[in-house]
Coordinates of C-alpha atoms in Angstrom, one line a residue:
Chain A
M19 CA 54.0 168.0 86.5
Y20 CA 51.9 165.5 88.5
P21 CA 50.6 167.3 91.5
D22 CA 48.8 165.5 94.3
D23 CA 45.5 167.1 93.3
L24 CA 45.1 165.1 90.1
L25 CA 41.4 164.4 89.8
A26 CA 39.3 161.8 88.1
D27 CA 38.7 162.2 84.4
G28 CA 40.3 165.6 84.0
G29 CA 43.9 165.3 85.0
S30 CA 45.5 168.1 86.8
D31 CA 42.4 170.0 87.8
P32 CA 42.6 172.5 90.6
I33 CA 39.4 174.3 89.6
G34 CA 37.0 171.6 88.5
L35 CA 37.3 170.1 85.0
S36 CA 36.5 166.7 86.3
G37 CA 34.1 164.7 84.1
R38 CA 35.5 166.3 80.9
R39 CA 35.5 163.0 79.0
S40 CA 31.8 162.4 79.6
R41 CA 31.1 166.0 78.6
I42 CA 33.1 165.6 75.4
F43 CA 31.0 162.5 74.5
E44 CA 27.8 164.3 75.2
Q45 CA 28.8 167.4 73.1
L46 CA 30.0 165.2 70.3
R47 CA 26.7 163.3 70.4
I48 CA 24.7 166.6 70.4
N49 CA 26.8 168.0 67.5
L50 CA 26.4 164.7 65.5
N51 CA 22.6 165.0 66.0
H52 CA 22.8 168.4 64.3
H53 CA 24.6 167.0 61.3
P54 CA 22.2 166.9 58.3
A55 CA 23.4 163.4 57.3
T56 CA 23.1 161.8 60.7
E57 CA 20.3 159.2 61.1
T58 CA 21.2 157.8 64.6
V59 CA 23.8 158.3 67.2
A60 CA 24.4 155.9 70.1
V61 CA 26.9 155.1 72.8
R62 CA 28.2 151.5 72.3
P63 CA 30.8 149.4 74.1
T64 CA 34.2 149.0 72.5
R65 CA 35.3 145.7 71.1
D66 CA 36.9 144.7 74.4
Q67 CA 33.8 145.8 76.3
K68 CA 36.0 147.8 78.6
D69 CA 35.3 151.2 77.2
R70 CA 32.7 153.0 75.1
K71 CA 32.5 154.8 71.8
L72 CA 30.0 156.9 69.9
V73 CA 28.6 155.4 66.7
A74 CA 26.8 157.6 64.2
H75 CA 24.9 156.2 61.2
F76 CA 25.0 158.5 58.2
D77 CA 22.7 158.7 55.2
T78 CA 25.3 158.8 52.4
Q79 CA 22.7 160.2 50.0
I80 CA 23.0 163.4 52.1
L81 CA 26.7 163.1 53.1
V82 CA 28.0 163.1 49.5
D83 CA 24.8 163.7 47.4
G84 CA 24.2 160.1 46.6
L85 CA 27.6 159.3 45.3
V86 CA 28.0 156.1 47.3
D87 CA 26.0 153.0 46.5
A88 CA 25.6 152.0 50.1
A89 CA 22.6 153.7 51.7
E90 CA 24.3 153.8 55.0
A91 CA 27.7 154.1 56.5
K92 CA 28.9 154.6 60.1
L93 CA 31.3 156.8 61.9
E94 CA 32.8 155.6 65.2
I95 CA 34.3 158.1 67.5
N96 CA 36.4 157.8 70.7
W97 CA 38.2 160.4 72.8
W98 CA 40.7 160.0 75.6
T99 CA 41.3 163.0 77.8
H100 CA 44.7 163.7 79.3
P101 CA 46.0 166.2 81.9
A102 CA 46.5 169.8 80.7
G103 CA 49.7 170.1 78.6
I104 CA 49.5 166.6 77.1
D105 CA 47.4 166.3 73.9
D106 CA 44.3 164.2 74.2
Q107 CA 44.0 161.1 72.0
F108 CA 41.1 160.5 69.6
K109 CA 39.8 158.7 66.6
F110 CA 37.1 159.4 64.0
H111 CA 36.7 156.1 62.1
Y112 CA 34.5 155.7 59.0
I113 CA 33.2 152.2 58.0
E114 CA 31.4 151.3 54.8
P115 CA 29.4 148.1 54.1
S116 CA 31.7 147.6 51.1
G117 CA 34.4 146.6 53.6
Y118 CA 36.4 149.8 53.2
D119 CA 37.3 151.7 56.4
C120 CA 39.3 154.7 57.2
G121 CA 40.0 157.0 60.1
W122 CA 41.6 160.2 61.4
H123 CA 43.4 159.4 64.6
R124 CA 45.6 161.2 67.1
Q125 CA 47.1 158.0 68.6
P126 CA 50.3 156.1 68.5
H127 CA 50.4 153.0 66.4
P128 CA 50.9 150.0 68.8
E129 CA 53.8 148.7 66.8
E130 CA 55.0 151.2 64.2
S131 CA 56.7 154.1 65.9
N132 CA 57.4 155.9 62.6
I133 CA 53.7 156.6 62.0
P134 CA 52.8 160.1 63.2
F135 CA 50.4 160.4 66.1
D136 CA 48.2 162.6 63.9
H137 CA 47.5 160.4 60.9
F138 CA 44.9 159.1 58.4
Q139 CA 44.6 155.4 57.9
Q140 CA 42.7 153.4 55.3
R141 CA 42.2 149.9 54.0
A142 CA 40.1 148.4 51.2
S143 CA 38.8 145.5 53.4
P144 CA 39.3 144.0 56.8
E145 CA 41.7 141.5 55.1
S146 CA 44.0 144.2 53.8
D147 CA 46.8 146.1 55.7
Y148 CA 46.2 149.7 56.6
Q149 CA 48.0 152.4 54.7
Y150 CA 49.0 155.5 56.7
Q151 CA 49.6 159.1 56.0
G152 CA 50.3 162.0 58.4
V153 CA 47.8 164.8 58.6
D154 CA 47.7 168.3 60.1
F155 CA 44.4 168.9 61.8
L156 CA 43.0 172.5 61.5
E157 CA 40.7 172.6 64.6
D158 CA 41.7 172.5 68.2
T159 CA 38.5 171.5 70.0
P160 CA 36.6 168.1 70.0
V161 CA 33.5 169.6 68.3
G162 CA 35.6 171.6 65.9
L163 CA 37.4 168.5 64.8
L164 CA 34.1 166.6 64.5
W165 CA 32.9 169.2 61.9
E166 CA 36.3 169.3 60.2
V167 CA 36.1 165.6 59.6
T168 CA 32.4 165.3 58.7
Q169 CA 32.2 168.4 56.5
T170 CA 35.5 168.4 54.7
R171 CA 37.8 165.4 55.3
L172 CA 35.3 162.5 55.0
P173 CA 33.4 163.8 52.0
R174 CA 36.7 164.4 50.1
I175 CA 37.8 160.8 50.8
I176 CA 34.4 159.4 49.6
R177 CA 34.4 161.5 46.5
A178 CA 37.9 160.6 45.6
R179 CA 37.1 156.9 45.8
Y180 CA 33.8 156.9 43.9
D181 CA 34.4 159.7 41.4
P182 CA 37.7 159.5 39.6
E183 CA 37.0 162.9 37.9
T184 CA 37.2 164.7 41.2
E185 CA 39.9 167.4 41.3
F186 CA 41.7 168.4 44.5
Chain B
M3 CA 37.2 147.5 42.6
A4 CA 40.8 146.4 43.1
D5 CA 42.2 147.1 46.5
D6 CA 44.5 150.0 45.4
E7 CA 41.8 151.6 43.3
S8 CA 39.4 151.7 46.2
L9 CA 41.8 153.7 48.4
A10 CA 41.7 157.5 48.4
P11 CA 44.8 159.1 46.8
P12 CA 47.2 161.2 49.0
E13 CA 46.0 164.5 47.5
A14 CA 42.4 163.8 48.8
I15 CA 43.8 163.3 52.3
E16 CA 45.6 166.6 52.6
I17 CA 43.5 169.7 53.0
G18 CA 44.7 173.3 53.0
D19 CA 43.9 175.9 55.6
E20 CA 40.4 176.3 54.3
G21 CA 38.2 178.8 55.8
E22 CA 35.1 176.9 54.9
H23 CA 35.9 173.7 56.6
T24 CA 33.3 174.2 59.4
D25 CA 30.7 176.2 57.4
E26 CA 28.2 173.4 58.0
W27 CA 28.7 173.8 61.7
T28 CA 27.8 177.5 61.7
E29 CA 24.8 176.7 59.4
E30 CA 23.5 173.9 61.5
M31 CA 24.1 175.1 65.0
P32 CA 23.4 178.6 66.4
G33 CA 26.3 180.6 67.9
V34 CA 25.2 180.0 71.5
D35 CA 25.2 176.2 71.0
R36 CA 28.7 176.3 69.5
V37 CA 29.9 178.3 72.5
I38 CA 28.3 175.8 74.9
S39 CA 29.8 172.8 73.0
V40 CA 33.3 174.3 73.2
A41 CA 33.1 175.8 76.7
L42 CA 31.9 172.5 78.2
T43 CA 34.7 170.5 76.7
L44 CA 37.6 172.9 77.6
E45 CA 40.8 171.3 78.9
Q46 CA 41.6 174.5 80.8
P47 CA 39.9 177.8 81.6
R48 CA 39.9 180.0 78.4
T49 CA 39.1 183.6 77.6
A50 CA 36.1 184.8 75.6
D51 CA 38.4 185.8 72.8
W52 CA 39.8 182.2 72.6
I53 CA 36.3 180.7 72.6
A54 CA 35.1 183.2 70.0
E55 CA 37.9 182.1 67.7
Q56 CA 37.1 178.4 68.1
T57 CA 33.3 178.9 67.6
E58 CA 33.3 181.5 64.8
V59 CA 31.3 184.1 66.7
S60 CA 32.5 187.7 67.4
P61 CA 34.3 188.2 70.8
T62 CA 31.4 190.4 71.9
T63 CA 28.9 187.7 71.1
A64 CA 31.0 185.1 72.8
R65 CA 31.4 187.2 75.9
S66 CA 27.6 187.8 76.0
H67 CA 26.8 184.1 75.7
L68 CA 29.5 183.1 78.3
E69 CA 28.2 185.7 80.8
R70 CA 24.7 184.3 80.4
L71 CA 26.0 180.8 81.0
V72 CA 27.7 181.9 84.1
D73 CA 24.5 183.5 85.3
L74 CA 22.8 180.1 84.8
H75 CA 25.6 178.4 86.7
I76 CA 26.4 176.2 83.6
L77 CA 29.9 177.9 83.5
S78 CA 32.1 179.5 86.1
A79 CA 34.5 182.4 85.6
V80 CA 37.9 183.1 87.1
E81 CA 40.5 185.8 86.6
Q82 CA 43.8 184.4 85.4
R83 CA 46.8 186.7 84.7
G84 CA 44.5 189.7 84.5
A85 CA 42.1 188.1 82.0
K86 CA 38.6 186.7 82.7
T87 CA 38.5 183.0 81.8
Y88 CA 35.6 180.5 81.7
Y89 CA 35.2 176.8 82.4
P90 CA 32.4 174.3 83.2
D91 CA 30.8 174.8 86.6
A92 CA 31.7 171.6 88.5
A93 CA 28.7 171.5 90.8
Y94 CA 26.2 172.1 88.0
Q95 CA 27.8 169.4 85.8
R96 CA 27.8 166.9 88.5
F97 CA 24.2 167.5 89.5
K98 CA 23.2 167.2 85.9
E99 CA 25.0 163.9 85.4
V100 CA 23.5 162.4 88.6
S101 CA 20.0 163.6 87.6
Q102 CA 20.4 162.2 84.1
L103 CA 21.5 158.8 85.4
I104 CA 18.4 158.7 87.7
E105 CA 16.0 159.8 85.0
E106 CA 17.4 157.2 82.5
H107 CA 18.0 154.2 84.6
T108 CA 16.3 152.0 87.3
R109 CA 18.0 151.7 90.7
S110 CA 19.1 148.2 89.8
E111 CA 20.6 149.4 86.5
I112 CA 22.6 152.1 88.4
E113 CA 23.9 149.4 90.8
T114 CA 25.0 147.3 87.9
I115 CA 26.8 150.4 86.3
A116 CA 28.7 151.0 89.5
V117 CA 29.7 147.3 89.9
T118 CA 30.8 147.0 86.3
A119 CA 32.9 150.2 86.6
K120 CA 34.5 148.9 89.8
E121 CA 35.3 145.6 88.1
D122 CA 36.9 147.5 85.1
I123 CA 39.0 149.5 87.6
E124 CA 40.1 146.3 89.3
E125 CA 41.2 144.8 86.0
L126 CA 43.3 147.8 85.2
R127 CA 44.8 147.8 88.6
E128 CA 45.8 144.1 88.1
T129 CA 47.0 144.6 84.6
Y130 CA 49.3 147.5 85.3
G131 CA 50.2 146.8 89.0
V132 CA 49.3 150.3 90.1
E133 CA 46.7 151.7 92.5
S134 CA 45.4 154.7 90.7
A135 CA 45.0 156.4 87.3
D136 CA 47.6 159.0 88.5
E137 CA 50.1 156.2 89.2
L138 CA 49.5 154.8 85.7
R139 CA 50.4 158.3 84.3
K140 CA 53.5 158.4 86.4
L141 CA 54.4 154.9 85.0
A142 CA 54.1 156.5 81.5
T143 CA 56.9 158.9 82.3
A144 CA 59.3 156.3 83.6
E145 CA 62.7 156.2 81.8
D146 CA 62.3 152.8 80.3
T147 CA 58.8 153.5 78.9
S148 CA 58.7 154.1 75.1
S149 CA 56.6 157.0 73.8
T150 CA 54.1 154.6 72.3
E151 CA 53.7 152.7 75.6
A152 CA 53.4 156.0 77.4
R153 CA 50.5 157.0 75.2
E154 CA 48.8 153.7 75.9
C155 CA 49.2 154.2 79.6
F156 CA 47.7 157.7 79.3
K157 CA 44.8 156.2 77.3
K158 CA 44.1 153.5 79.9
A159 CA 44.4 156.2 82.6
S160 CA 41.7 158.2 80.8
E161 CA 39.5 155.1 80.7
W162 CA 40.3 154.5 84.4
D163 CA 39.3 158.1 85.2
S164 CA 36.0 157.5 83.3
H165 CA 35.3 154.4 85.4
S166 CA 36.1 156.3 88.7
H167 CA 33.9 159.2 87.6
M168 CA 31.1 156.8 86.8
V169 CA 31.4 155.0 90.2
S170 CA 31.3 158.4 91.9
I171 CA 28.2 159.6 89.9
A172 CA 26.4 156.2 90.3
E173 CA 27.0 156.1 94.1
E174 CA 25.6 159.6 94.5
A175 CA 22.7 158.7 92.2
L176 CA 21.9 155.7 94.4
E177 CA 22.0 157.9 97.6
R178 CA 19.6 160.3 96.0
Y179 CA 17.6 157.8 94.0
E180 CA 14.5 157.7 96.2
K181 CA 14.2 161.4 96.5
F182 CA 14.8 162.2 92.8
S183 CA 12.6 159.4 91.4
E184 CA 9.7 160.6 93.5
H185 CA 10.2 164.1 92.0
Y186 CA 10.3 162.7 88.5
Q187 CA 7.3 160.4 88.8
P188 CA 4.5 161.6 86.5
S189 CA 1.4 162.6 88.5
V190 CA -1.4 159.9 88.5
D191 CA -4.9 160.8 88.0
S192 CA -6.6 159.1 91.0
A193 CA -10.1 159.5 89.4
A194 CA -9.1 157.4 86.4

């Protein structure tokens, strides 16, 4: 499973997929720039300063037709590539000025092993505990997942929170 | 808004197998751009049919775009089990990354990028007591490693790979800096 030719940033890679993580960041950035609600996209250091993430600022007037009071909200994205045969890890995390934040993650919880790797998590404010729910992602590729989250999943969450009349 | 009221209900979190969930993608990005985005992020070589399915273009269209990208050396093609598969062209991608670094940064900034990446690698080496990202992945598969710990090791190995990749790109950029930066200098009007 772990041959000697494991290469940097691509895992088991006999024919040159090295640098995949940086290409994923670049393509996610390009796709975010094509999203109608995107105002800016930037690469920023993570909280521990040891890694980087993509941060997109959205115009919520466009994202959910003005349903949210806040003029702006942000989506933070990170992606960790693994060798072929092992699912990559990722997170798409939405943060509102109201204090609410939520995210779609493919990651283990550091302490709770009963939370599925593929999950949604949300909390009302940074002082609250997260609530978790397992999800089944529909798309297989990084850019497909980006559009699945930004077109369907995120607007549904925002509508559900701000418009109690919404039917699903 | 009370805490509970501000959370989205479970039914908003589940979505069905909706055909329209990436309509915006097909509206906002042309087929060729979708093919490029998927082809450049592949985890293994894939057929035109597979890429067509992921990008919502016809197999014929996908094949046509992919062949053009091979002509441009953006992608490479290889036969696997009787099928033609596509994946990013390593030489082109590397050249592009080195060029971008030189265009966007001064020599001194590139030196700092290389040093920082080396420091981050050193910290990972000390934290996990291993000499490489591959060893960290092997540690993940040890018998006494829980699945959560294993995923953390894989995640840190991915970050380690990124740092190694950056060191390698930055070092090549520094070697080529003088030559490239001359090439990218705007011409100066000597009569001004």
